[in-house]
Coordinates of C-alpha atoms and ligand atoms in Angstrom, one line a residue:
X24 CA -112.6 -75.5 -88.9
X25 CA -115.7 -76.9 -90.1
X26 CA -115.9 -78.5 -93.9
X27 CA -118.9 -77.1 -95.3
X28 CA -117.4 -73.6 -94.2
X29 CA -116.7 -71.2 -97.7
X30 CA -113.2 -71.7 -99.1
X31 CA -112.2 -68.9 -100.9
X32 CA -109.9 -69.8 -103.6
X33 CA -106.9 -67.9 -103.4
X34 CA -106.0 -66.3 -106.3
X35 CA -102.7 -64.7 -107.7
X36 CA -103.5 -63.4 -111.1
X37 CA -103.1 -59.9 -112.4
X38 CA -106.6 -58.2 -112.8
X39 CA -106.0 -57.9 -117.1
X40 CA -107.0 -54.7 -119.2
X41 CA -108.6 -55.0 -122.3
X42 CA -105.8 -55.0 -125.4
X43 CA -104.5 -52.2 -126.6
X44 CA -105.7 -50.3 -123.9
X45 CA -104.7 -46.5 -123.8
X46 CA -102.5 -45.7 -120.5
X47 CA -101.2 -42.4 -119.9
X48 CA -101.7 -38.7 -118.3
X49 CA -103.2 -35.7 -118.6
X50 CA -101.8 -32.2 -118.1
X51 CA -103.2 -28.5 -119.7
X52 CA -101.6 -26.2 -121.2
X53 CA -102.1 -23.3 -118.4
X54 CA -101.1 -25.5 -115.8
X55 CA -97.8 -26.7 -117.2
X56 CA -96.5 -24.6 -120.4
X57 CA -96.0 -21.2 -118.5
X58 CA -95.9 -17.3 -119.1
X59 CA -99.3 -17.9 -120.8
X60 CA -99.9 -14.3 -120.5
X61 CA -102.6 -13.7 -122.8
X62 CA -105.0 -15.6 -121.0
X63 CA -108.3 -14.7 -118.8
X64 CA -106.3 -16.7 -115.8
X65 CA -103.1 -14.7 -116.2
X66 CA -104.4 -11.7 -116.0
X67 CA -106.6 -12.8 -112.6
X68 CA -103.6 -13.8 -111.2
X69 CA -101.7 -10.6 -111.1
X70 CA -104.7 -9.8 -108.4
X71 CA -103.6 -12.6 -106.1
X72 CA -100.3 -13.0 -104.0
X73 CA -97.3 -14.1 -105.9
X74 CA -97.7 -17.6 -104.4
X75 CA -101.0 -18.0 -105.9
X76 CA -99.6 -17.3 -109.9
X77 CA -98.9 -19.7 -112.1
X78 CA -95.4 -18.1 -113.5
X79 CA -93.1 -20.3 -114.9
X80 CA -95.5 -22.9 -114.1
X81 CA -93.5 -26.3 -115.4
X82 CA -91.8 -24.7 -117.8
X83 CA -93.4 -27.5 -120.2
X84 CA -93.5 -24.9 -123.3
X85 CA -89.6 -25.3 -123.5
X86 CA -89.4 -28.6 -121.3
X87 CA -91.8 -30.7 -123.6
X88 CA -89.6 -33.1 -125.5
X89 CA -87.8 -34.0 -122.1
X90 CA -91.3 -34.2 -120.3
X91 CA -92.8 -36.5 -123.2
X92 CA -89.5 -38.7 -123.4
X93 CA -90.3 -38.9 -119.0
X94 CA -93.5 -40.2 -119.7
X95 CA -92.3 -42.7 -122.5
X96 CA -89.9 -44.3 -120.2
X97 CA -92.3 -44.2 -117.3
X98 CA -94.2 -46.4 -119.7
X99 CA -96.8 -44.3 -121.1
X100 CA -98.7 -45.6 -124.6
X101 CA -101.0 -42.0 -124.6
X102 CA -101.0 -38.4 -123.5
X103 CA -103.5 -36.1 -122.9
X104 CA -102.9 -32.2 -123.5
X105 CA -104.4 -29.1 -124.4
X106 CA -103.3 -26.5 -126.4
X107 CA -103.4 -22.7 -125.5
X108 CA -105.8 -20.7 -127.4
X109 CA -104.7 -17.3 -126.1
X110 CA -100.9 -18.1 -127.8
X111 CA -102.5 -19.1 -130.9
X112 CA -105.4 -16.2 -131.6
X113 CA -103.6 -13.5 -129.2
X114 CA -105.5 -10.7 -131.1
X115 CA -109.3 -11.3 -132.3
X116 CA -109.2 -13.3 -135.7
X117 CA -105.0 -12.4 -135.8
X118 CA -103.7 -15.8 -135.4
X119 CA -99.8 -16.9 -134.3
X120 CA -98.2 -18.8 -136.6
X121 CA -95.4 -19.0 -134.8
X122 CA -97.3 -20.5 -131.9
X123 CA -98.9 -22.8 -134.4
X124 CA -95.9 -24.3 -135.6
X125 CA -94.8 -24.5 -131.9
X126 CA -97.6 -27.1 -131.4
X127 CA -97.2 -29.1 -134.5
X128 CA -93.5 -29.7 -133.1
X129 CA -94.9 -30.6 -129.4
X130 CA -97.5 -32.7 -131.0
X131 CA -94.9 -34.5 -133.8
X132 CA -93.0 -35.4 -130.8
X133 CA -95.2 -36.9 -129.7
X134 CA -96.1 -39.3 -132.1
X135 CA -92.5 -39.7 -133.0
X136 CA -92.1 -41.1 -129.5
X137 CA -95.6 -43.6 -130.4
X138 CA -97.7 -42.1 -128.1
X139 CA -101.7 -41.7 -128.9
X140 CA -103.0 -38.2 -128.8
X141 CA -105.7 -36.9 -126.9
X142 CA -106.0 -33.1 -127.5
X143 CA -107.6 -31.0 -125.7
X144 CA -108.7 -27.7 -127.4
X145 CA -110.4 -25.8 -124.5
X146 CA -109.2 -26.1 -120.9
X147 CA -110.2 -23.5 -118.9
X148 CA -108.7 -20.4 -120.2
X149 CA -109.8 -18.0 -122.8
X150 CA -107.7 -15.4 -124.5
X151 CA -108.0 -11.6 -122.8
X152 CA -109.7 -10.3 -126.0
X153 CA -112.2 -13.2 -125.5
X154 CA -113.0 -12.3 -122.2
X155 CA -113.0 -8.6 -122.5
X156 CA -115.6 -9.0 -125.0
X157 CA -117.9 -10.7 -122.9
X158 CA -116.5 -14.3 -122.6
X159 CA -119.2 -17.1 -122.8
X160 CA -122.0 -14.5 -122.1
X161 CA -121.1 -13.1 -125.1
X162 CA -123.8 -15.1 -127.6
X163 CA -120.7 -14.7 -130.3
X164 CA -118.8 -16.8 -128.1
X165 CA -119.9 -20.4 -130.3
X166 CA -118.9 -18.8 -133.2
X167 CA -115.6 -17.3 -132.2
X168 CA -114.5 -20.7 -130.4
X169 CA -115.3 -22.4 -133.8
X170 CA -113.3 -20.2 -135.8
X171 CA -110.5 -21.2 -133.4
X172 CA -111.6 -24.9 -134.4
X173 CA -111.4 -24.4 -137.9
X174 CA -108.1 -22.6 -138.4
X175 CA -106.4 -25.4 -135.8
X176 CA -107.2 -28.8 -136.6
X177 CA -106.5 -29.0 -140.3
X178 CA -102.9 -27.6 -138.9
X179 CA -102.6 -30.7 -136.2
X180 CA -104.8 -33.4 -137.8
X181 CA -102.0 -35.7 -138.7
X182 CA -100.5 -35.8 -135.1
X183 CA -104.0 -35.9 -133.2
X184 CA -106.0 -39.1 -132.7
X185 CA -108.6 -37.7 -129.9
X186 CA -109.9 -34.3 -130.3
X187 CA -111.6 -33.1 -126.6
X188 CA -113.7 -30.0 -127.3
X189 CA -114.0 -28.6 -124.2
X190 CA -112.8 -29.5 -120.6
X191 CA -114.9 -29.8 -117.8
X192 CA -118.4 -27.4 -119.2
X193 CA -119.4 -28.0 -115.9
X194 CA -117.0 -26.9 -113.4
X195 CA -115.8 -23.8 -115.8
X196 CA -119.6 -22.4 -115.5
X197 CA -120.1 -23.4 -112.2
X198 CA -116.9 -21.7 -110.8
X199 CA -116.8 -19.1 -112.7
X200 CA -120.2 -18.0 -113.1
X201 CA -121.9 -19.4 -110.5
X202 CA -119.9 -19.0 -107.3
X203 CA -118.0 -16.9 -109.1
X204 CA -114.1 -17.2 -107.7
X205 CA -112.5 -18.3 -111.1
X206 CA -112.9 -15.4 -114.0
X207 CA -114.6 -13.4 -114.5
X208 CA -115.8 -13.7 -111.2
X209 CA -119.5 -13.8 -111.9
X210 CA -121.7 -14.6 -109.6
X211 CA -124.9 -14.4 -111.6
X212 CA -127.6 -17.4 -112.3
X213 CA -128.6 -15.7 -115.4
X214 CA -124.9 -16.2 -116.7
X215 CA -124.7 -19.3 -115.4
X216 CA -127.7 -20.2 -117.9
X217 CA -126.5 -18.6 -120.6
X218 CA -122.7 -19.7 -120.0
X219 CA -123.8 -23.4 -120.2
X220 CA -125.9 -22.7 -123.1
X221 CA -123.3 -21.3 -125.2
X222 CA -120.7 -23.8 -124.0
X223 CA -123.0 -26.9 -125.3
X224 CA -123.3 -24.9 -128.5
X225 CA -119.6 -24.3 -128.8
X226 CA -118.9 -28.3 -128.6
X227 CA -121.7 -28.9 -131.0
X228 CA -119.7 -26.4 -133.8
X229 CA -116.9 -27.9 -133.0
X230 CA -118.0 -31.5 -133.2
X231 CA -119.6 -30.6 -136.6
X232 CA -116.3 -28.3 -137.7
X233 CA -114.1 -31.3 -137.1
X234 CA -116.2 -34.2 -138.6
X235 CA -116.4 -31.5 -141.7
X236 CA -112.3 -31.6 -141.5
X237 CA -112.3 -35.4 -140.6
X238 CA -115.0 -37.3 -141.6
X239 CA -114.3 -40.5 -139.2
X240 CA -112.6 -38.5 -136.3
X241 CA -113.3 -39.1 -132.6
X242 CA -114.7 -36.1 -131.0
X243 CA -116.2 -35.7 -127.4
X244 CA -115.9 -33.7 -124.2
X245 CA -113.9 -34.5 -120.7
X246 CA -116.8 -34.4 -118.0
X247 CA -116.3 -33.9 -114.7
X248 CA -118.7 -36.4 -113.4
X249 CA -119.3 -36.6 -109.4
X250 CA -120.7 -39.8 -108.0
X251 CA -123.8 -38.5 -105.6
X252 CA -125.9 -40.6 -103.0
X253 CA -128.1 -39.6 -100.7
X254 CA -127.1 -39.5 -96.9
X255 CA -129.8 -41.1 -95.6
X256 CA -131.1 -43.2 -98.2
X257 CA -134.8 -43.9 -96.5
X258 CA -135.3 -39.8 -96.7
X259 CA -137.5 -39.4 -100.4
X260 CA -136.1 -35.9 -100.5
X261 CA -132.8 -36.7 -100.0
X262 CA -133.0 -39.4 -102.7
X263 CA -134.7 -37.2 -105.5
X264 CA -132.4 -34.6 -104.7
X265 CA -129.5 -37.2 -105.6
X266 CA -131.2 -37.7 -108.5
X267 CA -131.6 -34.2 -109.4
X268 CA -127.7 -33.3 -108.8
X269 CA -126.6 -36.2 -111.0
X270 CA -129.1 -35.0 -113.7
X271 CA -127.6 -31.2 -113.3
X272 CA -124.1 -31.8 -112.9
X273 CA -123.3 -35.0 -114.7
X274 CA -125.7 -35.3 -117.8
X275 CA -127.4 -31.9 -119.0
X276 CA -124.5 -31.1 -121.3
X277 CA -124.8 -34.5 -122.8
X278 CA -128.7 -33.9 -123.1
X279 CA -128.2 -30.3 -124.1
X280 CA -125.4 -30.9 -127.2
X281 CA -127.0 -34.2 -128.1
X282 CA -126.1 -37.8 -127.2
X283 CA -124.9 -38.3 -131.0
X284 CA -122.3 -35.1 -131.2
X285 CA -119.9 -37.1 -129.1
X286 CA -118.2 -40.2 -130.3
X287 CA -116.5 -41.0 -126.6
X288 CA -117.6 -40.2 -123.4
X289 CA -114.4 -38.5 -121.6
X290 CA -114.9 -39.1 -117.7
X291 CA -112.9 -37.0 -114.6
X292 CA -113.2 -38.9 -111.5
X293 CA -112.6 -36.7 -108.8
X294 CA -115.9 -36.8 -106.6
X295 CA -117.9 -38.5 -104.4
X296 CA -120.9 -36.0 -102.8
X297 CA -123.5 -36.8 -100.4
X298 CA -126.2 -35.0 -100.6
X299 CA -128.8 -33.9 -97.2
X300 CA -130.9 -31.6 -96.1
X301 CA -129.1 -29.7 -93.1
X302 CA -132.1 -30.2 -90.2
X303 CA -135.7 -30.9 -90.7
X304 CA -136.5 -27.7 -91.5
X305 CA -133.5 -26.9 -94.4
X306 CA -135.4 -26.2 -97.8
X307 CA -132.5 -26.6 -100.0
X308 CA -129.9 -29.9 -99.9
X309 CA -126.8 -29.3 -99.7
X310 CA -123.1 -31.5 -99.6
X311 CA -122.3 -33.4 -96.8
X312 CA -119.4 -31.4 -95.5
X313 CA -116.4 -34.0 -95.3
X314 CA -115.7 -32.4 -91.8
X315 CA -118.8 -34.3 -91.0
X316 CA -118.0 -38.0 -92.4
X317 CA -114.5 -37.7 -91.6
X318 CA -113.6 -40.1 -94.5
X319 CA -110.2 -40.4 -96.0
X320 CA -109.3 -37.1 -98.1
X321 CA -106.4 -35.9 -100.2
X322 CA -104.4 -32.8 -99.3
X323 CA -106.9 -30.6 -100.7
X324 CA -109.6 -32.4 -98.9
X325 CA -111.2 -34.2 -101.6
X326 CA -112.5 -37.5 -100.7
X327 CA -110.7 -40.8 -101.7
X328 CA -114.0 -43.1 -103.5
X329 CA -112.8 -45.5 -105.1
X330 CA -116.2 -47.3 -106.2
X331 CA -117.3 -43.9 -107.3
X332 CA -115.3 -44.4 -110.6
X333 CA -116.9 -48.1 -111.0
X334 CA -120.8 -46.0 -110.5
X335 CA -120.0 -43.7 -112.7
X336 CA -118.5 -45.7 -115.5
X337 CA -121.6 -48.2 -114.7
X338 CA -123.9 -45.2 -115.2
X339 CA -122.2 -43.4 -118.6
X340 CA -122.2 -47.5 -120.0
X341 CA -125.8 -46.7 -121.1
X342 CA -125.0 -44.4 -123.5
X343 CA -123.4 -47.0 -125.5
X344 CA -120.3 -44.9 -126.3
X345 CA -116.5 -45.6 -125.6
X346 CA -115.3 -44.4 -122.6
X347 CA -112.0 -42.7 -121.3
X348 CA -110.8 -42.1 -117.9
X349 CA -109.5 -38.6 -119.1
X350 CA -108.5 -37.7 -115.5
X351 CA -108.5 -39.3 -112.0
X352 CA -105.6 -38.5 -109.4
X353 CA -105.2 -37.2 -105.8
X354 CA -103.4 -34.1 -104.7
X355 CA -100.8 -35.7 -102.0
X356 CA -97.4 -35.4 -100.8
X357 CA -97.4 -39.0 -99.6
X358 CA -96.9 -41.2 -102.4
X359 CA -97.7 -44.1 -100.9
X360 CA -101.3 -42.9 -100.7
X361 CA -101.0 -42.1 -104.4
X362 CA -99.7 -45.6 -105.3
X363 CA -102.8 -46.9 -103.0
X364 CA -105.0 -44.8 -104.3
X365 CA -104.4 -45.7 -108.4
X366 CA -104.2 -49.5 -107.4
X367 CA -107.8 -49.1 -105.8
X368 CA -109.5 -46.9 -108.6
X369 CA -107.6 -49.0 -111.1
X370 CA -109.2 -52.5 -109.7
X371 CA -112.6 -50.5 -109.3
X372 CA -112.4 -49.5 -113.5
X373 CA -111.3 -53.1 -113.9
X374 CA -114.6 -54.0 -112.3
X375 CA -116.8 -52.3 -114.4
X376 CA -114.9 -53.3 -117.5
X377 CA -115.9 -56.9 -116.3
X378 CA -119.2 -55.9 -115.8
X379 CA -119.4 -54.6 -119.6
X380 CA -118.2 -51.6 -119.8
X381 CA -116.4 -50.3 -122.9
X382 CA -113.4 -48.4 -121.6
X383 CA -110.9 -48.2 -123.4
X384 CA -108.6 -45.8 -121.7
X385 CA -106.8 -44.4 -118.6
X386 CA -105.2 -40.9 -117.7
X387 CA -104.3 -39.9 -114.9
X388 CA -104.4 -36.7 -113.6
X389 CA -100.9 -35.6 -113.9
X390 CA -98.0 -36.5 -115.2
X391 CA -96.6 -33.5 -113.2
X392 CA -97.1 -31.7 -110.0
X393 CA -98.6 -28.4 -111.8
X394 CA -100.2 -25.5 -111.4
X395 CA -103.4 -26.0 -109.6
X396 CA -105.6 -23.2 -110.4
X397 CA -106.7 -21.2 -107.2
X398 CA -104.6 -23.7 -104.8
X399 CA -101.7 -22.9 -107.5
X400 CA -98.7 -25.2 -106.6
X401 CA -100.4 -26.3 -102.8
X402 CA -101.7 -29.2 -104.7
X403 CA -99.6 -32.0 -105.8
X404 CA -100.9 -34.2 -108.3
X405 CA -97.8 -35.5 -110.4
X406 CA -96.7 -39.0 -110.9
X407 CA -93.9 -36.8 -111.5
X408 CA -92.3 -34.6 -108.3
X409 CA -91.1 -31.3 -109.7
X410 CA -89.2 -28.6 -107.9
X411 CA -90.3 -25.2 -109.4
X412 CA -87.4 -23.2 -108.3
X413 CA -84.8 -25.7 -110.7
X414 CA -87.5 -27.3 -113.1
X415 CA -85.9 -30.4 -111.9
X416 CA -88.0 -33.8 -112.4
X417 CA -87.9 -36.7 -110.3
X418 CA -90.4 -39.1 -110.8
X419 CA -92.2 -40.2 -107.8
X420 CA -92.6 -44.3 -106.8
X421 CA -96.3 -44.3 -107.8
X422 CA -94.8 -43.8 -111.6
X423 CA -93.0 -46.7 -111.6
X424 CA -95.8 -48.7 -110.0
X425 CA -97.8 -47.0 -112.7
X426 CA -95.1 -48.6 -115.2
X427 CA -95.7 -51.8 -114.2
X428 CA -99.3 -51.9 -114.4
X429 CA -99.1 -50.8 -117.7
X430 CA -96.4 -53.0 -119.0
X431 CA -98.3 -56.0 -117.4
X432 CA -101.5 -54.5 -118.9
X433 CA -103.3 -55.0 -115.5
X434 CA -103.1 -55.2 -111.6
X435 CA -100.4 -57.5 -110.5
X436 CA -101.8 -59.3 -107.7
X437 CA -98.4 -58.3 -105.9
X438 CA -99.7 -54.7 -106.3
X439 CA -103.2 -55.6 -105.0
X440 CA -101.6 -56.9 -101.7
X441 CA -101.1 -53.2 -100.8
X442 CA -104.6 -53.0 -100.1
X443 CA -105.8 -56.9 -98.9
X444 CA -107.5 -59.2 -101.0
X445 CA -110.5 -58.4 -103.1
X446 CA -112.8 -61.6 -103.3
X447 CA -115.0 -62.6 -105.7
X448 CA -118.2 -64.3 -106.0
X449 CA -116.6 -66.9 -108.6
X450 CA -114.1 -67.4 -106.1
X451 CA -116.0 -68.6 -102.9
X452 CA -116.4 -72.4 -102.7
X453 CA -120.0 -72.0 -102.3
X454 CA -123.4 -71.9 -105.0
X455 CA -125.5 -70.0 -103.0
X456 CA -128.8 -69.4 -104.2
X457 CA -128.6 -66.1 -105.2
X458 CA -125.1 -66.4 -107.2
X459 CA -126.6 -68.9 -109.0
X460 CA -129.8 -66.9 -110.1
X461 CA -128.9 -64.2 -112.9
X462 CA -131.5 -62.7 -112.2
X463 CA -130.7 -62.0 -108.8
X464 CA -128.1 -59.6 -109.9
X465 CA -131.0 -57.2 -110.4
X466 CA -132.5 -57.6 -106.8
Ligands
LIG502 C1 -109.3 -30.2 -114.2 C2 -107.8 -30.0 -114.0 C3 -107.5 -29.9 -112.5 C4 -107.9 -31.2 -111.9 C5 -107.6 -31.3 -110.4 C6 -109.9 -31.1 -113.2 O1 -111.1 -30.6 -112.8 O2 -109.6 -30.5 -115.5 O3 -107.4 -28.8 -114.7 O4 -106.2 -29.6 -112.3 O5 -109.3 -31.3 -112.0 O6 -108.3 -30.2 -109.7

């Protein structure tokens, strides 16, 4: 072996995490709590084969304090949830106290146990009077979802420290109203419009009701961001029409509420999209099927991107706003690929926390396998294996491995091992020209 050949230096460190960095998971109150059956979901669900209903779901509306004391032992700092609307207004303007006092007790827990709270008002569901009277068509629907607002957080502002409006504008008005296969089964651009509309004017009521309630609280919105590239990166069309989906799908609601009515930026990593036009002739791009690129998926055939996370952090950096990971997982039955798979997103946020970006948390979608809207309980997300027949927890490897990271605050390089070396620019033995031109990092 020749001298002058690059050495890289081989280095053992953990990949370290900013202090008092936020580490936890995120669940939803349909998908775990249960018999939620006042709700625009329930009542779709009685439609579709038993297998495809949500039921007992975890059970988590009796189960929390064990769940919560799970996720304390697993190592978790913070906790993501959301609370059901449909238990607490079941009846138009009639709220539950009951149901109310319910959550002050799940949330107290909570911060008994030291966790940080990220709550999650709107996830999904709406109550069946909400729906029935025209759900987010309705042009009420802003005002209604702000009463909601104001009667709950005075109730849980001492427990709460991160209020999420609204999960996910995007994907609710999309599926829903769009393609139509979540309720109420629109399939109308018209709705879609107006659904979007009166979703960005619900958060902005709800960022104001808050900051009325709590003058210094941190408001914002968990956005399903997608990172998009075109397939073939000399086509122009292909390119603008990358540009044009990132536009759509990952920043109108920011441009539509207003950079400055959210206080964080709340990112779900889930997808990576190539966009192409199908033949020379195709008039309209479309998704690069993953039947096509035959990358690695997850059960439900979602492709595993790790850099996506490190683009899209890189991209939401500009808005000069904290950023949490309010969701990134994958839906497997092999742990091992989970394990892989939050070591390699993990180093990839680490990256762009290097590079400058301000986040300051992580939580992974879920702390339990849960119910998983139209692929109900096919999908298996949990750090946390459970069997729905028993309610019986058994957390999975990939939590402990999860435990470690956190109590280390970072990747141990042991951990990193599972997927080969990562080498760095510092690292290599060598000043090349271009690493030692700043500059050049903008080529
Ligand atoms: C949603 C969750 C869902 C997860 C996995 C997110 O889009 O917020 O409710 O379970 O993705 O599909």
């Amino acid at each position: 072996m020749s001298d002058d050949l690059p050495k890289a230096k081989h280095d053992h460190q953990l990949l370290p995490f900013p202090e008092n960095f936020l580490w936890g998971a995120a669940t939803s109150s349909h998908q775990v709590e249960g018999n939620n059956n006042d709700n625009d979901w329930w009542e779709f669900e009685q439609s579709l084969p038993v297998n495809h209903r949500s039921l007992t779901a975890c059970n988590q509306y009796e189960l929390y304090q064990k769940d919560f004391k799970l996720a304390r032992d697993l190592g978790h700092n913070a906790h993501r949830l959301s609370i059901e609307w449909s238990r607490i207004e079941p009846q138009e303007g009639e709220f539950n106290q009951e149901a109310i006092e319910h959550y002050k007790k799940v949330l107290h827990n909570l911060k008994q146990q030291g966790f940080t709270v990220m709550l999650t008002l709107h996830h999904f569901t709406n109550p069946v009077w909400f729906a029935k009277r025209g759900g987010w068509e309705d042009t009420k629907a802003p005002r209604l979802f702000e009463r909601f607002v104001k009667k709950v957080v005075p109730e849980f502002l001492p427990f709460v420290d991160l209020w999420v409006t609204i999960n996910e504008p995007t994907v609710l008005t999309f599926m829903a109203y769009l393609i139509g296969v979540w309720p109420p089964l629109k399939k109308s651009k018209w709705a879609t419009f107006q659904v979007y509309q009166h979703l960005a004017a619900a958060h902005v009521r709800a960022y104001n009701a808050i900051h009325e309630i709590i003058p210094n609280a941190k408001v914002g919105i968990a956005q399903n961001v997608s990172s998009f590239s075109a397939f073939h990166h000399h086509s122009i069309r292909e390119v603008v029409a990358e540009w044009a989906a990132d536009k759509i799908a990952n920043h109108l609601f920011y441009e539509l509420t207003g950079k400055n009515t959210h206080d964080f930026l709340g990112l779900n990593y889930y997808f990576n999209r190539y966009i192409s036009f199908n033949g020379e002739k195709a008039r309209i791009p479309s998704l690069v099927d993953v039947q096509i690129t035959k990358k690695e998926v997850s059960d439900l055939g979602w492709e595993v991107f790790p850099q996506g996370i490190f683009d899209m952090i890189m991209d939401f950096s500009d808005y000069h706003k904290p950023i949490y990971i309010t969701e990134n997982g994958i839906a497997s039955t092999n742990d091992d690929r989970r394990v892989r798979f939050l070591i390699s997103y993990l180093e990839e946020i680490y990256h762009a926390i290097e590079t400058g970006a301000d986040v300051k948390g992580y939580f992974h979608w879920s702390l339990l396998d849960n119910f998983e809207w139209l692929d109900a309980y096919k999908g298996r997300f949990g750090l946390v294996e459970v069997d729905f027949k028993s309610q019986k927890r058994t957390p999975r490897p990939s939590a402990y491995v999860y435990k470690e990271i956190i109590e280390q605050n970072g990747v141990p390089h042991k951990l990193l091992k599972l997927l080969g070396h990562g080498i760095h620019i510092e690292e290599v033995n060598v000043k090349s020209e271009i690493s030692n031109n700043k500059s050049a990092k903008h080529i």
